[in-house]
Coordinates of N, CA, C and O in Angstrom, one line a residue:
X1 N 132.4 181.0 78.4 CA 132.6 179.6 78.7 C 132.7 179.5 80.3 O 133.2 180.4 80.9
X2 N 132.1 178.4 80.8 CA 132.1 178.2 82.2 C 132.8 176.9 82.5 O 132.5 175.9 81.8
X3 N 133.6 176.9 83.5 CA 134.3 175.7 83.9 C 133.7 175.2 85.3 O 133.6 176.0 86.2
X4 N 133.4 174.0 85.4 CA 132.9 173.4 86.6 C 133.8 172.3 87.1 O 134.0 171.3 86.3
X5 N 134.4 172.5 88.2 CA 135.3 171.4 88.8 C 134.5 170.7 89.9 O 134.1 171.4 90.9
X6 N 134.3 169.4 89.8 CA 133.6 168.7 90.8 C 134.6 168.1 91.8 O 135.4 167.2 91.5
X7 N 134.5 168.6 93.0 CA 135.6 168.3 94.0 C 134.9 168.1 95.4 O 135.5 168.5 96.4
X8 N 133.8 167.5 95.5 CA 133.1 167.4 96.8 C 133.4 166.1 97.6 O 132.9 165.9 98.7
X9 N 134.2 165.3 97.0 CA 134.4 164.0 97.7 C 135.3 164.1 98.9 O 136.0 165.0 99.1
X10 N 135.2 163.0 99.7 CA 135.9 163.0 101.0 C 137.3 162.3 100.9 O 138.1 162.3 101.8
X11 N 137.5 161.6 99.8 CA 138.8 160.9 99.6 C 139.0 159.7 100.6 O 140.1 159.4 101.0
X12 N 137.9 159.0 100.9 CA 137.9 158.0 101.9 C 138.8 156.8 101.4 O 139.3 156.1 102.3
X13 N 139.0 156.6 100.1 CA 139.9 155.5 99.7 C 141.4 155.9 99.7 O 142.2 155.1 99.4
X14 N 141.7 157.1 100.2 CA 143.1 157.5 100.2 C 143.7 157.4 101.6 O 144.8 157.9 101.9
X15 N 143.1 156.6 102.5 CA 143.6 156.4 103.8 C 143.8 157.7 104.6 O 142.9 158.5 104.6
X16 N 144.9 157.9 105.2 CA 145.1 159.0 106.1 C 145.0 160.4 105.4 O 144.4 161.3 105.9
X17 N 145.6 160.5 104.2 CA 145.6 161.7 103.4 C 144.2 162.2 103.2 O 143.8 163.4 103.3
X18 N 143.3 161.3 102.8 CA 141.9 161.7 102.6 C 141.1 162.1 103.8 O 140.1 162.7 103.7
X19 N 141.6 161.7 105.0 CA 141.0 162.2 106.2 C 141.4 163.6 106.6 O 140.6 164.3 107.2
X20 N 142.6 164.0 106.1 CA 143.1 165.4 106.5 C 142.9 166.4 105.5 O 142.7 167.6 105.8
X21 N 142.9 166.1 104.2 CA 142.6 167.0 103.2 C 141.8 166.5 102.1 O 141.8 165.3 101.8
X22 N 141.0 167.3 101.4 CA 140.2 166.8 100.2 C 141.1 166.4 99.1 O 142.3 166.9 99.0
X23 N 140.7 165.5 98.3 CA 141.5 165.0 97.1 C 142.0 166.1 96.3 O 143.1 166.1 95.8
X24 N 141.2 167.1 96.1 CA 141.6 168.2 95.2 C 142.8 169.0 95.7 O 143.4 169.8 95.0
X25 N 143.1 168.9 97.0 CA 144.2 169.6 97.6 C 145.5 168.7 97.7 O 146.5 169.2 98.1
X26 N 145.3 167.5 97.3 CA 146.5 166.6 97.2 C 147.5 167.2 96.3 O 147.1 167.6 95.2
X27 N 148.8 167.3 96.7 CA 149.8 167.9 95.8 C 150.5 167.0 94.9 O 150.8 165.8 95.3
X28 N 150.9 167.4 93.8 CA 151.8 166.8 92.9 C 152.9 167.8 92.6 O 152.6 168.9 92.1
X29 N 154.1 167.4 92.8 CA 155.2 168.4 92.7 C 155.0 169.7 93.5 O 155.2 170.8 93.0
X30 N 154.4 169.5 94.7 CA 154.2 170.6 95.6 C 153.1 171.6 95.2 O 153.0 172.7 95.7
X31 N 152.3 171.2 94.2 CA 151.2 172.0 93.8 C 149.9 171.3 94.0 O 149.7 170.2 93.5
X32 N 148.9 171.9 94.7 CA 147.6 171.2 94.9 C 146.9 171.0 93.5 O 147.0 171.8 92.6
X33 N 146.3 169.9 93.4 CA 145.7 169.5 92.1 C 144.7 170.6 91.6 O 144.6 170.9 90.5
X34 N 143.9 171.1 92.6 CA 142.9 172.1 92.1 C 143.6 173.3 91.5 O 143.1 173.9 90.6
X35 N 144.8 173.7 92.0 CA 145.5 174.8 91.5 C 146.1 174.4 90.1 O 146.1 175.2 89.2
X36 N 146.5 173.2 89.9 CA 147.0 172.7 88.6 C 145.9 172.8 87.6 O 146.1 173.3 86.5
X37 N 144.7 172.4 88.0 CA 143.6 172.5 87.0 C 143.3 173.9 86.7 O 143.1 174.3 85.5
X38 N 143.2 174.8 87.7 CA 142.9 176.2 87.4 C 144.0 176.8 86.5 O 143.7 177.6 85.6
X39 N 145.3 176.5 86.8 CA 146.4 177.1 86.1 C 146.4 176.6 84.6 O 146.8 177.4 83.7
X40 N 145.9 175.4 84.4 CA 145.8 175.0 83.0 C 144.8 175.8 82.2 O 145.1 176.2 81.1
X41 N 143.7 176.1 82.8 CA 142.7 177.0 82.1 C 143.3 178.4 82.0 O 143.1 179.0 80.9
X42 N 144.0 178.9 83.0 CA 144.6 180.2 82.8 C 145.6 180.3 81.7 O 145.6 181.2 80.9
X43 N 146.3 179.2 81.5 CA 147.3 179.1 80.4 C 146.6 179.3 79.0 O 147.2 179.8 78.1
X44 N 145.3 178.9 78.9 CA 144.6 179.0 77.7 C 143.7 180.2 77.7 O 142.7 180.3 76.9
X45 N 143.9 181.2 78.6 CA 143.2 182.4 78.6 C 141.8 182.4 79.3 O 141.1 183.3 79.2
X46 N 141.5 181.3 80.0 CA 140.2 181.2 80.7 C 140.5 181.6 82.2 O 141.1 180.9 82.9
X47 N 140.1 182.8 82.6 CA 140.3 183.3 83.9 C 139.0 183.5 84.7 O 139.0 183.4 85.9
X48 N 137.9 183.7 84.0 CA 136.6 184.0 84.6 C 135.8 182.7 84.5 O 136.1 181.8 83.7
X49 N 134.8 182.7 85.4 CA 133.8 181.6 85.3 C 134.4 180.2 85.6 O 133.9 179.2 85.0
X50 N 135.4 180.1 86.4 CA 135.9 178.8 86.9 C 135.2 178.6 88.3 O 135.4 179.4 89.2
X51 N 134.5 177.6 88.4 CA 133.7 177.3 89.6 C 134.1 175.9 90.1 O 134.4 175.0 89.4
X52 N 134.1 175.7 91.4 CA 134.4 174.4 92.1 C 133.3 174.1 93.0 O 132.8 174.9 93.7
X53 N 132.8 172.8 92.9 CA 131.8 172.3 93.9 C 132.6 171.5 94.9 O 133.3 170.6 94.6
X54 N 132.4 171.9 96.2 CA 133.1 171.2 97.3 C 132.1 170.7 98.3 O 130.9 171.0 98.2
X55 N 132.5 169.9 99.2 CA 131.7 169.3 100.2 C 131.8 170.1 101.5 O 132.6 171.1 101.6
X56 N 131.1 169.7 102.5 CA 131.3 170.3 103.9 C 131.1 169.2 105.0 O 131.2 169.5 106.1
X57 N 130.8 168.0 104.6 CA 130.7 166.9 105.5 C 131.8 165.9 105.3 O 132.1 165.5 104.3
X58 N 132.5 165.6 106.4 CA 133.7 164.7 106.4 C 134.8 165.4 107.1 O 134.9 166.6 107.2
X59 N 135.8 164.6 107.6 CA 136.9 165.1 108.3 C 137.8 166.1 107.5 O 138.4 167.0 108.1
X60 N 137.9 165.9 106.2 CA 138.7 166.7 105.4 C 138.2 168.1 105.2 O 138.9 169.0 104.8
X61 N 136.9 168.3 105.4 CA 136.3 169.6 105.0 C 136.4 170.6 106.2 O 135.4 171.0 106.8
X62 N 137.6 170.9 106.6 CA 137.8 171.9 107.7 C 137.7 173.3 107.1 O 137.9 173.5 105.9
X63 N 137.6 174.3 108.0 CA 137.5 175.7 107.5 C 138.9 176.0 106.8 O 138.8 176.8 105.8
X64 N 140.0 175.5 107.3 CA 141.3 175.8 106.7 C 141.3 175.3 105.3 O 141.7 176.0 104.4
X65 N 140.9 174.0 105.1 CA 140.9 173.4 103.7 C 139.9 174.1 102.8 O 140.3 174.4 101.6
X66 N 138.8 174.5 103.3 CA 137.8 175.2 102.4 C 138.4 176.6 102.1 O 138.3 177.0 100.9
X67 N 139.0 177.3 103.0 CA 139.7 178.6 102.7 C 140.8 178.4 101.7 O 141.0 179.3 100.8
X68 N 141.6 177.3 101.8 CA 142.6 177.1 100.8 C 142.1 176.9 99.4 O 142.6 177.5 98.4
X69 N 140.9 176.2 99.3 CA 140.3 176.1 98.0 C 139.8 177.4 97.5 O 140.0 177.8 96.3
X70 N 139.1 178.2 98.4 CA 138.6 179.5 98.0 C 139.7 180.5 97.5 O 139.5 181.3 96.7
X71 N 140.9 180.3 98.1 CA 142.0 181.2 97.7 C 142.5 180.8 96.3 O 143.1 181.6 95.6
X72 N 142.3 179.6 95.9 CA 142.7 179.1 94.5 C 141.6 179.4 93.5 O 141.8 180.0 92.5
X73 N 140.3 179.0 93.9 CA 139.2 179.3 93.0 C 138.1 179.9 93.9 O 137.4 179.2 94.7
X74 N 137.9 181.2 93.8 CA 137.0 181.9 94.7 C 135.5 181.5 94.5 O 134.7 181.6 95.5
X75 N 135.1 181.1 93.3 CA 133.7 180.8 93.1 C 133.4 179.4 93.5 O 133.7 178.4 92.8
X76 N 132.9 179.2 94.7 CA 132.7 177.9 95.3 C 131.2 177.6 95.5 O 130.4 178.5 95.9
X77 N 130.8 176.4 95.2 CA 129.4 176.0 95.4 C 129.6 174.8 96.4 O 130.4 173.9 96.2
X78 N 128.8 174.8 97.4 CA 128.9 173.8 98.5 C 127.8 172.7 98.3 O 126.6 173.0 98.2
X79 N 128.2 171.5 98.2 CA 127.3 170.3 98.2 C 127.1 169.9 99.7 O 128.0 169.3 100.3
X80 N 126.0 170.3 100.3 CA 125.8 170.0 101.7 C 125.4 168.6 102.0 O 125.3 168.2 103.1
X81 N 125.3 167.8 100.9 CA 125.0 166.3 101.0 C 126.1 165.5 100.5 O 125.9 164.4 100.0
X82 N 127.3 166.0 100.4 CA 128.4 165.3 99.8 C 128.7 163.9 100.4 O 129.3 163.0 99.8
X83 N 128.3 163.7 101.7 CA 128.5 162.4 102.3 C 127.5 161.4 101.8 O 127.7 160.2 102.1
X84 N 126.4 161.8 101.2 CA 125.4 160.9 100.7 C 125.2 160.9 99.2 O 124.5 160.0 98.7
X85 N 125.8 161.8 98.5 CA 125.6 161.9 97.0 C 126.9 161.7 96.3 O 128.0 161.6 96.9
X86 N 126.8 161.7 95.0 CA 128.1 161.6 94.2 C 128.2 162.8 93.3 O 127.5 163.8 93.4
X87 N 129.2 162.8 92.4 CA 129.4 164.0 91.6 C 128.3 164.4 90.6 O 128.3 165.5 90.1
X88 N 127.4 163.4 90.3 CA 126.3 163.8 89.5 C 125.4 164.8 90.2 O 124.9 165.8 89.6
X89 N 125.2 164.7 91.5 CA 124.4 165.6 92.3 C 125.2 167.0 92.4 O 124.6 168.0 92.3
X90 N 126.5 166.9 92.6 CA 127.3 168.1 92.6 C 127.2 168.9 91.3 O 127.1 170.1 91.3
X91 N 127.2 168.1 90.2 CA 127.0 168.8 88.9 C 125.7 169.5 88.8 O 125.6 170.6 88.3
X92 N 124.6 168.8 89.3 CA 123.3 169.4 89.2 C 123.3 170.7 90.0 O 122.7 171.7 89.6
X93 N 123.9 170.7 91.2 CA 124.0 172.0 92.0 C 124.6 173.1 91.2 O 124.1 174.2 91.2
X94 N 125.7 172.8 90.5 CA 126.4 173.8 89.7 C 125.6 174.2 88.5 O 125.5 175.4 88.2
X95 N 124.9 173.3 87.8 CA 124.1 173.7 86.7 C 122.9 174.5 87.1 O 122.5 175.3 86.3
X96 N 122.4 174.2 88.3 CA 121.2 175.0 88.7 C 121.6 176.5 88.9 O 120.7 177.3 88.9
X97 N 122.8 176.8 89.1 CA 123.3 178.1 89.4 C 123.9 178.8 88.1 O 124.4 179.8 88.1
X98 N 123.7 178.1 87.0 CA 124.4 178.5 85.7 C 123.3 178.9 84.7 O 122.2 178.4 84.7
X99 N 123.7 179.8 83.8 CA 122.9 180.1 82.6 C 123.4 179.1 81.6 O 124.6 178.7 81.6
X100 N 122.5 178.8 80.6 CA 123.0 177.9 79.5 C 124.2 178.6 78.8 O 124.1 179.8 78.5
X101 N 125.2 177.9 78.7 CA 126.4 178.4 78.1 C 127.3 177.2 77.7 O 127.0 176.1 78.0
X102 N 128.4 177.5 77.1 CA 129.4 176.5 76.9 C 130.0 176.1 78.2 O 130.5 177.0 79.0
X103 N 130.0 174.9 78.6 CA 130.4 174.4 79.9 C 131.4 173.3 79.7 O 131.2 172.4 78.9
X104 N 132.5 173.3 80.4 CA 133.5 172.2 80.5 C 133.4 171.7 82.0 O 133.5 172.5 82.9
X105 N 133.2 170.4 82.1 CA 133.1 169.8 83.5 C 134.3 169.0 83.7 O 134.7 168.1 82.9
X106 N 135.0 169.2 84.8 CA 136.2 168.5 85.2 C 136.1 167.8 86.5 O 135.6 168.4 87.5
X107 N 136.5 166.6 86.6 CA 136.5 165.8 87.8 C 137.7 166.4 88.6 O 138.8 166.4 88.2
X108 N 137.4 166.9 89.9 CA 138.4 167.5 90.7 C 139.6 166.7 91.1 O 140.6 167.2 91.5
X109 N 139.5 165.4 91.0 CA 140.6 164.5 91.4 C 141.3 164.0 90.1 O 142.0 163.0 90.2
X110 N 141.1 164.6 89.0 CA 141.7 164.2 87.8 C 143.0 164.9 87.7 O 143.1 166.1 87.8
X111 N 144.1 164.2 87.5 CA 145.4 164.7 87.3 C 145.7 164.8 85.8 O 145.8 163.8 85.1
X112 N 145.7 166.0 85.3 CA 145.9 166.2 83.8 C 147.3 166.6 83.6 O 147.9 167.5 84.2
X113 N 148.0 165.9 82.7 CA 149.4 166.2 82.4 C 149.6 166.7 80.9 O 150.7 167.2 80.6
X114 N 148.6 166.6 80.1 CA 148.8 167.0 78.7 C 147.9 168.2 78.4 O 146.7 168.2 78.4
X115 N 148.6 169.4 78.2 CA 147.9 170.6 77.9 C 147.0 170.5 76.7 O 146.0 171.2 76.6
X116 N 147.4 169.7 75.7 CA 146.6 169.6 74.5 C 145.2 169.1 74.8 O 144.2 169.4 74.0
X117 N 145.0 168.3 75.9 CA 143.6 167.8 76.2 C 142.7 169.0 76.6 O 141.6 169.1 76.1
X118 N 143.3 169.9 77.4 CA 142.5 171.1 77.8 C 142.2 171.9 76.6 O 141.1 172.4 76.4
X119 N 143.2 172.2 75.7 CA 143.0 173.0 74.5 C 142.0 172.4 73.6 O 141.1 173.1 73.1
X120 N 141.9 171.0 73.5 CA 140.9 170.4 72.7 C 139.5 170.7 73.2 O 138.6 171.0 72.5
X121 N 139.3 170.6 74.5 CA 138.0 170.9 75.1 C 137.6 172.3 75.0 O 136.5 172.6 74.7
X122 N 138.6 173.3 75.1 CA 138.3 174.7 74.9 C 137.9 175.0 73.5 O 137.0 175.7 73.2
X123 N 138.6 174.4 72.5 CA 138.4 174.6 71.1 C 137.2 173.9 70.6 O 136.6 174.2 69.5
X124 N 136.8 172.8 71.2 CA 135.7 171.9 70.7 C 134.4 172.6 70.7 O 134.0 173.4 71.5
X125 N 133.6 172.3 69.7 CA 132.2 172.9 69.6 C 131.2 171.8 70.1 O 130.0 172.1 70.1
X126 N 131.7 170.7 70.5 CA 130.8 169.6 71.1 C 130.7 169.7 72.6 O 131.5 170.3 73.2
X127 N 129.6 169.2 73.1 CA 129.5 169.1 74.6 C 130.5 168.1 75.1 O 130.7 167.0 74.5
X128 N 131.2 168.4 76.2 CA 132.3 167.6 76.7 C 132.2 167.4 78.2 O 131.8 168.2 78.9
X129 N 132.7 166.2 78.6 CA 132.9 165.9 80.1 C 134.2 165.2 80.2 O 134.4 164.2 79.4
X130 N 135.0 165.6 81.1 CA 136.3 165.0 81.2 C 136.4 164.4 82.6 O 136.2 165.1 83.6
X131 N 136.6 163.1 82.7 CA 136.6 162.4 84.0 C 137.8 161.4 84.0 O 138.4 161.1 83.0
X132 N 138.1 160.9 85.2 CA 139.1 159.9 85.3 C 138.6 158.6 84.7 O 137.5 158.3 84.6
X133 N 139.6 157.7 84.3 CA 139.3 156.4 83.8 C 139.0 155.5 85.0 O 139.7 155.5 86.0
X134 N 138.0 154.7 84.8 CA 137.6 153.7 85.8 C 138.1 152.3 85.4 O 137.8 151.9 84.3
X135 N 138.9 151.7 86.3 CA 139.4 150.3 86.0 C 138.2 149.4 86.0 O 137.2 149.7 86.6
X136 N 138.4 148.2 85.5 CA 137.4 147.2 85.4 C 136.8 146.8 86.8 O 135.7 146.4 86.9
X137 N 137.6 146.9 87.9 CA 137.2 146.5 89.2 C 136.2 147.5 89.9 O 135.7 147.2 90.9
X138 N 136.0 148.7 89.3 CA 135.2 149.7 90.0 C 133.8 149.6 89.5 O 133.5 149.3 88.4
X139 N 132.9 149.9 90.4 CA 131.5 150.0 90.1 C 131.2 151.4 89.4 O 131.7 152.4 89.9
X140 N 130.5 151.4 88.3 CA 130.2 152.7 87.7 C 128.9 153.2 88.3 O 127.8 152.7 88.1
X141 N 129.1 154.3 89.1 CA 127.9 154.9 89.8 C 127.3 156.1 89.2 O 126.2 156.5 89.5
X142 N 128.0 156.7 88.3 CA 127.5 157.9 87.6 C 127.1 157.7 86.2 O 127.8 156.9 85.5
X143 N 126.1 158.3 85.8 CA 125.6 158.2 84.4 C 125.6 159.6 83.7 O 125.3 160.6 84.3
X144 N 126.1 159.6 82.5 CA 126.0 160.8 81.7 C 125.0 160.6 80.5 O 125.2 159.6 79.8
X145 N 124.0 161.3 80.5 CA 123.0 161.2 79.4 C 123.1 162.4 78.5 O 123.3 163.5 78.9
X146 N 123.1 162.2 77.2 CA 123.2 163.2 76.2 C 121.9 163.3 75.5 O 121.4 162.3 74.9
X147 N 121.3 164.5 75.5 CA 120.1 164.7 74.7 C 120.4 165.1 73.3 O 120.9 166.2 73.0
X148 N 120.2 164.2 72.4 CA 120.6 164.4 71.0 C 119.5 165.0 70.2 O 119.7 165.2 69.0
X149 N 118.4 165.4 70.9 CA 117.3 166.0 70.1 C 117.3 167.5 70.2 O 116.5 168.2 69.6
X150 N 118.2 168.1 71.0 CA 118.2 169.6 71.1 C 119.6 170.1 70.6 O 120.6 169.6 70.8

């Protein structure tokens, strides 16, 4: 099983915090979100093949922040166009470096509080994507297409 965490955004809607750190490093109860996501998978026995896609363009993508992410999840894929693309492009970068396998895709700024959700995705035999809920006021910019013929 391969885990792909999409975390290349700049956090521009987060005001000052998004300028200094990527969204995936924002802390909840003193724990960066990217670490919370990694630890949830560790809790269910998934230690290998956890990958994170990060950016490198924007004020938050400092060497210190990138090193913090690499210390949490060492397998990093860099989206060199994160200032112009969205997480669909980040996902393509990750999939281009992957062998066909069972894959779970996680939005890096998703705050997960229920362990049963992760367990459901690990145990599921279906293709899965887990993302944050978009309120009615937001524009839907990403599309997920499922090939039902293969």
